[in-house]
Tab-separated table of C-alpha atoms and ligand atoms in Angstrom:
chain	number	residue	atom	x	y	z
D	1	UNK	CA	-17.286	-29.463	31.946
D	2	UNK	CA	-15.875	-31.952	29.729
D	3	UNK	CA	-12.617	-33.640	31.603
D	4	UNK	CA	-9.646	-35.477	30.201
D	5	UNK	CA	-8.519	-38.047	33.189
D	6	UNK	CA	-5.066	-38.732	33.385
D	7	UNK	CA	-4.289	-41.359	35.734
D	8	UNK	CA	-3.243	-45.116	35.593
D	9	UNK	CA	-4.366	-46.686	38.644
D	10	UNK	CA	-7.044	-48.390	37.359
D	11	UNK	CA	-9.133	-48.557	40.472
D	12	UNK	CA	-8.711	-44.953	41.495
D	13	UNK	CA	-9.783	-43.694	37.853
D	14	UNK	CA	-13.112	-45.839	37.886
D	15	UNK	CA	-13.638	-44.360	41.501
D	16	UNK	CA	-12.836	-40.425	40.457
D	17	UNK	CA	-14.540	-41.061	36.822
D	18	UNK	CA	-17.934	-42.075	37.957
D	19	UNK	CA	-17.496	-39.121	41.110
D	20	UNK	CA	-17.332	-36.833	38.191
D	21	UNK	CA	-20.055	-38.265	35.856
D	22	UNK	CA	-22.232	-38.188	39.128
D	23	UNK	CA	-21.635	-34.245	39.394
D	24	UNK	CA	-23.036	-33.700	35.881
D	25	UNK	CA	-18.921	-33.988	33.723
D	26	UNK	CA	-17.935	-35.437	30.634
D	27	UNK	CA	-15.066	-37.166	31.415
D	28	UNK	CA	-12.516	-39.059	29.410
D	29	UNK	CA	-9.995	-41.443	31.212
D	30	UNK	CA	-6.284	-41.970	29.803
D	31	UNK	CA	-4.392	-44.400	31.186
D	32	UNK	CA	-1.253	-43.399	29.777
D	33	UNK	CA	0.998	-40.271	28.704
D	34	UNK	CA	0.490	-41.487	25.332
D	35	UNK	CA	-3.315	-42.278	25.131
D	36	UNK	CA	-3.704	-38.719	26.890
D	37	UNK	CA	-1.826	-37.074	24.260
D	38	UNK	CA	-3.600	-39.036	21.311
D	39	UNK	CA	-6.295	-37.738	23.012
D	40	UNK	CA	-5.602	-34.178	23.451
D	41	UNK	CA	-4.854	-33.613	19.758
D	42	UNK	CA	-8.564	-35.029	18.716
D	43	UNK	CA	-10.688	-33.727	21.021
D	44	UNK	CA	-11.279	-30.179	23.268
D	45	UNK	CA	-11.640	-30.393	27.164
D	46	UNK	CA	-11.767	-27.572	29.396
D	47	UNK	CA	-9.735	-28.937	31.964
D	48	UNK	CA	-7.209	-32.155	32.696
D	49	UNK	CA	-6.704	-34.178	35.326
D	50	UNK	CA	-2.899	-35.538	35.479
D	51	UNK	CA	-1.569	-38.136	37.441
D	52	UNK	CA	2.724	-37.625	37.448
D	53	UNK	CA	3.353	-41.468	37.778
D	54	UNK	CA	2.471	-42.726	34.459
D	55	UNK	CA	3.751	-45.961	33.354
D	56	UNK	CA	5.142	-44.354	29.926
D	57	UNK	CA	6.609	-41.079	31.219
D	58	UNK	CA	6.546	-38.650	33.984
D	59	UNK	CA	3.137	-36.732	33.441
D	60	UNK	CA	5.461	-33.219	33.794
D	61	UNK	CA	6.801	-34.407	30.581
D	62	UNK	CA	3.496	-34.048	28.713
D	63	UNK	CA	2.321	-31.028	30.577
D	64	UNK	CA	5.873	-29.302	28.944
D	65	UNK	CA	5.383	-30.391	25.522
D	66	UNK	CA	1.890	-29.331	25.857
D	67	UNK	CA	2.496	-25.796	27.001
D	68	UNK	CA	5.049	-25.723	24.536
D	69	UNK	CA	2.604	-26.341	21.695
D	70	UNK	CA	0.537	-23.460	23.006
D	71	UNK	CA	-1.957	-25.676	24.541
D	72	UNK	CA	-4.395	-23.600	27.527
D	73	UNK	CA	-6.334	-26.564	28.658
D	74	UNK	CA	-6.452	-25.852	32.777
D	75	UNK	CA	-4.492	-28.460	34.500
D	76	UNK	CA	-4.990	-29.957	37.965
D	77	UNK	CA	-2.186	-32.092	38.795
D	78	UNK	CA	-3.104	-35.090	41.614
D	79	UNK	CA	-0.205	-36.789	42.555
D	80	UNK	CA	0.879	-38.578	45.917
D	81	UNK	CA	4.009	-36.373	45.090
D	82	UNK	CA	3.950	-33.779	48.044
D	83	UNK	CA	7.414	-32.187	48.324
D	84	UNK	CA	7.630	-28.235	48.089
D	85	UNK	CA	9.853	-28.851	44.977
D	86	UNK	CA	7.540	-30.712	43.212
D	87	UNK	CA	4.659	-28.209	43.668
D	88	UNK	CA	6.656	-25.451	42.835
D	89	UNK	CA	7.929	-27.013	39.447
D	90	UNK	CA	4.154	-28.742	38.678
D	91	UNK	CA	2.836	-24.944	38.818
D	92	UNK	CA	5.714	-23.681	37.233
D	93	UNK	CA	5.814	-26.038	33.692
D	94	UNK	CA	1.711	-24.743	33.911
D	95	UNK	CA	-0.184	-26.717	35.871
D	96	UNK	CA	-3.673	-24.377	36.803
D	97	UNK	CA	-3.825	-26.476	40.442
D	98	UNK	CA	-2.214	-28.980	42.712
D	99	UNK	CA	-3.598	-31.577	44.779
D	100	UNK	CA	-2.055	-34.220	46.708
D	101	UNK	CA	-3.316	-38.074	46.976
D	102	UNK	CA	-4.848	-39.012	49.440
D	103	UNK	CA	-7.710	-36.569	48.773
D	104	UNK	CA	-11.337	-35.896	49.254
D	105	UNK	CA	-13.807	-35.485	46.426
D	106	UNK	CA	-15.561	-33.163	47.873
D	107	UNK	CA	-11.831	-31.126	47.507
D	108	UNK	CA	-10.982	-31.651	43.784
D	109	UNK	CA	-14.689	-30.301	43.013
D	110	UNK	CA	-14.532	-27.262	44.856
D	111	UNK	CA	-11.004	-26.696	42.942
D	112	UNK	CA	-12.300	-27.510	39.739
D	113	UNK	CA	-15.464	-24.892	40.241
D	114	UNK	CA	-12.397	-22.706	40.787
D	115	UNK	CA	-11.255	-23.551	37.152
D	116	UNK	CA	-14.745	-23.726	35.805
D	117	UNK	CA	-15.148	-19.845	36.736
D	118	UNK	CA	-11.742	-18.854	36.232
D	119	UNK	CA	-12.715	-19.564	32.730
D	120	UNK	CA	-15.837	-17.088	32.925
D	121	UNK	CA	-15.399	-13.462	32.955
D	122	UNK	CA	-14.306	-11.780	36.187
D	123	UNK	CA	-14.341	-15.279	37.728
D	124	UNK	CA	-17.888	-14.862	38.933
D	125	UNK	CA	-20.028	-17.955	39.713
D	126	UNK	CA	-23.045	-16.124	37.993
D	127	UNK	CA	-23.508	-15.723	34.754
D	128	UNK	CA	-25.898	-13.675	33.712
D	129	UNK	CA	-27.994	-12.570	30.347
D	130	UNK	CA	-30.896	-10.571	30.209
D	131	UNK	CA	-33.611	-12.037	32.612
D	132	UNK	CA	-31.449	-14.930	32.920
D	133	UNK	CA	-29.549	-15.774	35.521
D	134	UNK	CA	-27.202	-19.194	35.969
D	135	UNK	CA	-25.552	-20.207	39.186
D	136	UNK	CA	-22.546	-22.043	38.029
D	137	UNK	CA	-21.942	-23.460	41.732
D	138	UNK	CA	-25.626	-24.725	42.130
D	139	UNK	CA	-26.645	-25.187	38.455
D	140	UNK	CA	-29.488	-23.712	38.845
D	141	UNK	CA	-31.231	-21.330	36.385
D	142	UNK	CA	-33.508	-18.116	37.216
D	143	UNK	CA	-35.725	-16.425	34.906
D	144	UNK	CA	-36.382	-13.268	36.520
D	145	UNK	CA	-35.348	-14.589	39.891
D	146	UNK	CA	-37.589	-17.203	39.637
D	147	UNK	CA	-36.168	-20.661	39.752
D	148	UNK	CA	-36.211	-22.853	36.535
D	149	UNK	CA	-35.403	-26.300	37.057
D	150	UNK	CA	-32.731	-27.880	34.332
D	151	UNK	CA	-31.638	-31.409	33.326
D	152	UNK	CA	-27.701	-31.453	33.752
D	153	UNK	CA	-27.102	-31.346	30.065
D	154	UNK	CA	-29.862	-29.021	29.698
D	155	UNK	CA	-28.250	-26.606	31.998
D	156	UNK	CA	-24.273	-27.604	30.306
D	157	UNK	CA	-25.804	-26.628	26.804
D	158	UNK	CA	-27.486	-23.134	28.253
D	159	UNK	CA	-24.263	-22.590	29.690
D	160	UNK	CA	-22.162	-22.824	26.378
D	161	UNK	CA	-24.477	-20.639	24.276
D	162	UNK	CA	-24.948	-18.100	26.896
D	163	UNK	CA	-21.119	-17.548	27.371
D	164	UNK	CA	-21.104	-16.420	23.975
D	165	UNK	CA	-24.155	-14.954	23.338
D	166	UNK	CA	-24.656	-14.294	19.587
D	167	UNK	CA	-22.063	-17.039	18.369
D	168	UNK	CA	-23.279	-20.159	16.261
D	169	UNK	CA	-22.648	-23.235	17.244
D	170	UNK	CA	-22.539	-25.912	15.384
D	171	UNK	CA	-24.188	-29.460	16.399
D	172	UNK	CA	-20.858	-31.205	16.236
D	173	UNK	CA	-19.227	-28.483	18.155
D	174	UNK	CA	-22.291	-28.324	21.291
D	175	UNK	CA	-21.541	-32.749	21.206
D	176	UNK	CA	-17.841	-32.370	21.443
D	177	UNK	CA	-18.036	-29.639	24.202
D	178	UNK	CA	-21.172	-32.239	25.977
D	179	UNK	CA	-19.957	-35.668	25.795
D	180	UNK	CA	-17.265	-37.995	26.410
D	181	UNK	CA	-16.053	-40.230	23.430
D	182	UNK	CA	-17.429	-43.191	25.331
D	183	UNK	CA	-20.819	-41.664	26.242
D	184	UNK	CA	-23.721	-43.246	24.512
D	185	UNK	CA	-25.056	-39.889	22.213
D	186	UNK	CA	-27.731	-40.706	20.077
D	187	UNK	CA	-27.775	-38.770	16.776
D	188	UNK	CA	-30.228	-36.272	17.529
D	189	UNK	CA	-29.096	-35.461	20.872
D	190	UNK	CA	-28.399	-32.108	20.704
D	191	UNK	CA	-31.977	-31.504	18.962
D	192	UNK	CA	-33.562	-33.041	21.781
D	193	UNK	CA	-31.936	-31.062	24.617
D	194	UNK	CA	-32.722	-27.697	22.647
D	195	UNK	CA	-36.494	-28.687	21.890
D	196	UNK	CA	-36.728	-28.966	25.465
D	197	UNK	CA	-34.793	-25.921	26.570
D	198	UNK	CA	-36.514	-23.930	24.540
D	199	UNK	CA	-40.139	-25.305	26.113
D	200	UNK	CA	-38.426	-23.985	29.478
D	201	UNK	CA	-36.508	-20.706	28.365
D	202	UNK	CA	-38.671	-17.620	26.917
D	203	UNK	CA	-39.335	-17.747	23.670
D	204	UNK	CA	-37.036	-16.817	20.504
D	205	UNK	CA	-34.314	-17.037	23.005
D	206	UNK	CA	-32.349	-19.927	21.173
D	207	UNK	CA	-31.978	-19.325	17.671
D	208	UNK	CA	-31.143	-21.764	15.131
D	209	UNK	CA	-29.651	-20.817	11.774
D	210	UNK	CA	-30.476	-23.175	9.540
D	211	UNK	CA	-27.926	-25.780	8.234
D	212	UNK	CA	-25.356	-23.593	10.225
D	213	UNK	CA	-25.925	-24.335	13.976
D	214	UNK	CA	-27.933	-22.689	16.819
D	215	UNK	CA	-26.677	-19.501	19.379
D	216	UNK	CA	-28.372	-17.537	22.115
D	217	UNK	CA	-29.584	-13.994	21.497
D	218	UNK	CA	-28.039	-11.476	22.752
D	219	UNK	CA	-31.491	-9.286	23.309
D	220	UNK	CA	-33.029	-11.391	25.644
Y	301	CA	CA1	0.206	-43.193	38.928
């Protein structure tokens, strides 16, 4: 998934950023309300990660404004915040989850698989086309039950053609949904992880429309 980290404690970002890169994320790190925001506007994310105590404003502020604007990006708030009343209004101004500092990783995972398949239909943790079949917990592929082994963008990239099987995607829109602003991304990326999908994946599976973008068929 590609994350938006909201959190100013310098030490604790680095700590829950690399966590995240380690379990296969994008992830973007804001240090401020502000930068979060700037953010936000440029670039999609599937789900946030928002500190409260932020050094420009209360992060409850920008959650508002957001939800305000219409904005659906799933929010888990992690704050050292632990009163009833601040739950209650965190999940009330649209914040998807709660979590309290101190925390374990192995915790905010399992809740953001919950937001990760919340997102899918009928909130399974399989998603499944044709002969394919993708464990969204595991990340591991099966073509017809047999177990196809994936790099973690490989598998990411599957993932966001077969949600939408049938629907183009252009390069620019596969990066932005794949990588963090900061991650290194050489030009041809994208080419490179569908030239070897498609050596792994049956054949006419990917399509590419030419000068357009590339989608999954539907008939598979
Ligand atoms: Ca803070």
């Amino acid at each position: 998934m590609r994350i938006l980290l909201v959190e100013d404690n310098r030490v604790l970002a680095q700590g829950i950023k690399a966590a995240l890169l380690r379990e296969g994320h994008a992830v973007d790190h804001a240090a401020t309300s502000a930068a979060a925001e700037h953010i936000l506007a440029a670039e999609p994310f599937d789900v946030m990660i928002l500190d409260l105590g932020l050094p420009d404003e209360d992060g409850l502020a920008l959650l508002r404004r957001l939800r305000q604007r219409g904005n659906t990006v799933a929010v888990l708030i992690l704050t050292a915040r632990d009163s009833l009343d601040d739950k209650v209004r965190g999940l009330d101004l649209g914040g998807d989850d709660y979590l309290t500092k101190p925390f374990e990783q192995q915790e905010l995972f399992a809740r953001l698989r919950v937001l990760e398949r919340r997102k899918t239909a009928a909130g399974s943790s399989q998603l499944t086309l044709g002969a394919l079949r993708m464990d969204l917990n595991t990340h591991q592929l099966y073509i017809d039950d047999q177990p196809v082994t994936l790099a973690r963008r490989e598998f990411a990239l599957l993932r966001v053609l077969a949600e939408q099987p049938g629907r183009v995607y252009s390069r620019e829109e596969l990066e932005q949904k794949l990588y963090s602003l900061d991650g290194a991304l050489s030009s041809n990326a994208i080419e490179v992880h569908i030239h070897n999908l498609r050596k792994k994946l049956p054949e006419q599976l990917i399509r590419n429309v030419r000068g357009v973008g590339y989608y999954l068929s539907a008939e598979s």
